[in-house]
Coordinates of C-alpha atoms and ligand atoms in Angstrom, one line a residue:
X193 CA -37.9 216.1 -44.5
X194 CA -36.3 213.5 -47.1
X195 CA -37.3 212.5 -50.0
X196 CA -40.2 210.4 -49.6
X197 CA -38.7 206.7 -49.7
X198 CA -41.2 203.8 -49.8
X199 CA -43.3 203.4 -47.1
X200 CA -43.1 200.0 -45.5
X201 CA -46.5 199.4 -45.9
X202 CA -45.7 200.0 -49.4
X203 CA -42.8 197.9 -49.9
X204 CA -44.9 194.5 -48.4
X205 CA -48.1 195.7 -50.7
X206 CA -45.6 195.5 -53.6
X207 CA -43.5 192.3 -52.4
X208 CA -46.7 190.4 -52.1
X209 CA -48.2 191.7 -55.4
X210 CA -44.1 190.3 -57.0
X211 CA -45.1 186.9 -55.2
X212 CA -48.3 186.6 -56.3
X213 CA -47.8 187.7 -60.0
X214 CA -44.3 185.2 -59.7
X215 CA -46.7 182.2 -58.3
X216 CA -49.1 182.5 -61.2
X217 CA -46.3 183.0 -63.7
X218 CA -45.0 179.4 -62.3
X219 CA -48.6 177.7 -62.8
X220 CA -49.2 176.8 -66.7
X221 CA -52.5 175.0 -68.2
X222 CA -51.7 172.9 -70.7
X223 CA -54.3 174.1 -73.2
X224 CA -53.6 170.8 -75.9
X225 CA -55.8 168.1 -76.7
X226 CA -55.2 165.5 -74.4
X227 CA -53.5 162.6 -76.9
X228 CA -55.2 159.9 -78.5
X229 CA -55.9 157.0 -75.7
X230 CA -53.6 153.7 -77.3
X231 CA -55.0 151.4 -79.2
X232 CA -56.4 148.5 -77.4
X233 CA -53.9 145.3 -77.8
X234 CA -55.3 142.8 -80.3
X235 CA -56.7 140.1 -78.5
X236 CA -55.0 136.5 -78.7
X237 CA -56.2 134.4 -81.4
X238 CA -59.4 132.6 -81.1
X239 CA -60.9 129.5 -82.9
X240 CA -63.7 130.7 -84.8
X241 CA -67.8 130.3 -84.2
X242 CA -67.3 126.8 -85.4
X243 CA -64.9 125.8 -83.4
X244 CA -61.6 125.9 -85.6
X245 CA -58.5 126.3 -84.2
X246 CA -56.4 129.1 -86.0
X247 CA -54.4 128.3 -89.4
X248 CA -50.9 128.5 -89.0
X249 CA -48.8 127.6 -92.3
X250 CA -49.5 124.3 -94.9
X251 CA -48.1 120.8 -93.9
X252 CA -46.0 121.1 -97.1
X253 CA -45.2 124.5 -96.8
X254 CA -42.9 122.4 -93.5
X255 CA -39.8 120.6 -94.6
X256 CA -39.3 117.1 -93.6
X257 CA -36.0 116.9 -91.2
X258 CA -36.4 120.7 -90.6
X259 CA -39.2 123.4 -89.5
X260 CA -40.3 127.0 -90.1
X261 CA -40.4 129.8 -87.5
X262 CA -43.7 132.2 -87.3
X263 CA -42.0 135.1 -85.8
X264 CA -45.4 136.8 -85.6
X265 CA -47.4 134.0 -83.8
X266 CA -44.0 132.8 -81.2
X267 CA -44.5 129.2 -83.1
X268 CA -41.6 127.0 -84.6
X269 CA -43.5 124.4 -86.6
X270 CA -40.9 121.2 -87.3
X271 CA -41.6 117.9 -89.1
X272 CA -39.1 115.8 -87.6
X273 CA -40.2 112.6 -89.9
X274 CA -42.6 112.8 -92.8
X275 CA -45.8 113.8 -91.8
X276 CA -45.0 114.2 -87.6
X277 CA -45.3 117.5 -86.7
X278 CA -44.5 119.4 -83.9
X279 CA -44.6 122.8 -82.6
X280 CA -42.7 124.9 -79.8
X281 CA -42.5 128.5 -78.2
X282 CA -40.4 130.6 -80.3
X283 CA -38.6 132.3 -77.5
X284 CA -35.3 131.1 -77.0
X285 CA -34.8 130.1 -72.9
X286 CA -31.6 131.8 -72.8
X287 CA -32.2 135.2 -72.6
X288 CA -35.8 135.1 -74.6
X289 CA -34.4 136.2 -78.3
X290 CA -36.9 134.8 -80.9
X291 CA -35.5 131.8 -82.5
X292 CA -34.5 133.2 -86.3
X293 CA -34.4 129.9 -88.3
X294 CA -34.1 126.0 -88.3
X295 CA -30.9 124.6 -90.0
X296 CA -29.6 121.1 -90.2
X297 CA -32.2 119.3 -87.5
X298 CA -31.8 122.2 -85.6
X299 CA -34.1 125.1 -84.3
X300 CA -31.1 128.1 -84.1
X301 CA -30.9 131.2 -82.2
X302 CA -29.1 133.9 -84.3
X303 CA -28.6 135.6 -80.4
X304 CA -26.2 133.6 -79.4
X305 CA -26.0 130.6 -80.7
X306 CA -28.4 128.4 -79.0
X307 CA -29.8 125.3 -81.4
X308 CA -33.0 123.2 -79.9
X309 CA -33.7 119.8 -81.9
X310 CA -36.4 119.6 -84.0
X311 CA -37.3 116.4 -82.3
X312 CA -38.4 117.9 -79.3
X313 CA -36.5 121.2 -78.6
X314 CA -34.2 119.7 -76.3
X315 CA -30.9 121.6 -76.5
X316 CA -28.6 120.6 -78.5
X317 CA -25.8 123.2 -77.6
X318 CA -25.9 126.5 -75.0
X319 CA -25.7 128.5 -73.8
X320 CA -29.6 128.4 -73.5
X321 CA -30.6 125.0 -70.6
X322 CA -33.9 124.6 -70.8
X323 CA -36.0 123.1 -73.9
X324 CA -38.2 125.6 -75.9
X325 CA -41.7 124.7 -74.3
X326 CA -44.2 122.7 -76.8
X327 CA -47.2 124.3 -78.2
X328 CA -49.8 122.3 -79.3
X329 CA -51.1 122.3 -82.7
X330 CA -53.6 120.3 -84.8
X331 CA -53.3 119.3 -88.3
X332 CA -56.4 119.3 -90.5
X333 CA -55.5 117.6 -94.2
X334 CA -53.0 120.0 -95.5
X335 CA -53.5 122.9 -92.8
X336 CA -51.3 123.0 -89.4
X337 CA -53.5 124.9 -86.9
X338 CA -52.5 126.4 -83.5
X339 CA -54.5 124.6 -81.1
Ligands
LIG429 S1 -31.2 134.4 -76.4 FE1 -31.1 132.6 -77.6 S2 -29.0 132.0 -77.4 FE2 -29.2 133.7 -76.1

């Protein structure tokens, strides 16, 4: 007789055990700490209990003829004549950059060029077409609020 060789039964026992052993080395547990959950966006400003709407800058802290831009809040203030104020969206309408600065009557978008008047944020040269939208504010003695 030969040398034993393995049995076929054999052989399957020990291919199904290689499977087995080669399925669980396949399936991992991730053992870490699942991460913080994000924290939870802050919620848009409010007026207060009393009623007042939010303070945004000080009427004198806005030039006359020119404007200020509040990155953080998506406001451009302007005071187009002494003591008119007026307010619009930050986002340019062009392709949505935040308007970086007012210059010489003009809200300007560093993006591309874009400059809105401080009258009204029509457009006073492209590429953007559409006006910045108006945002309505209130002014309270010496404090511009966002409505
Ligand atoms: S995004 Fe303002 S000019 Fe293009």
């Amino acid at each position: 007789m030969l040398p034993s060789a393995p049995s076929r039964r054999a052989f399957v026992a020990g291919s199904a055990g290689a499977c087995a052993a080669a399925l669980c080395a396949c399936t991992t547990y991730d053992a870490r700490p699942a991460p913080p959950p994000a924290p939870a966006p802050a919620p848009p400003s409010q007026p207060d209990a009393a009623g007042a709407a939010d303070a945004l800058a000080g009427a004198s802290d806005i030039p006359v003829g020119g404007g200020a831009v509040f990155p953080d809040r998506d406001v451009v203030v302007t005071q187009p004549t002494a003591g008119r104020f007026r307010a619009f969206s930050a986002t340019c309408t062009h392709q949505g950059c935040a308007v970086g600065e007012v210059r010489e009557g003009t809200i300007v978008c560093t993006c591309h060029g874009s400059r809105f008047a401080v009258e009204d944020g029509a457009v006073v040269e492209g590429p953007a077409d559409a006006p910045l939208p108006e945002r309505a504010i209130e002014v309270d003695g010496d404090q511009i609020l966002l409505a």
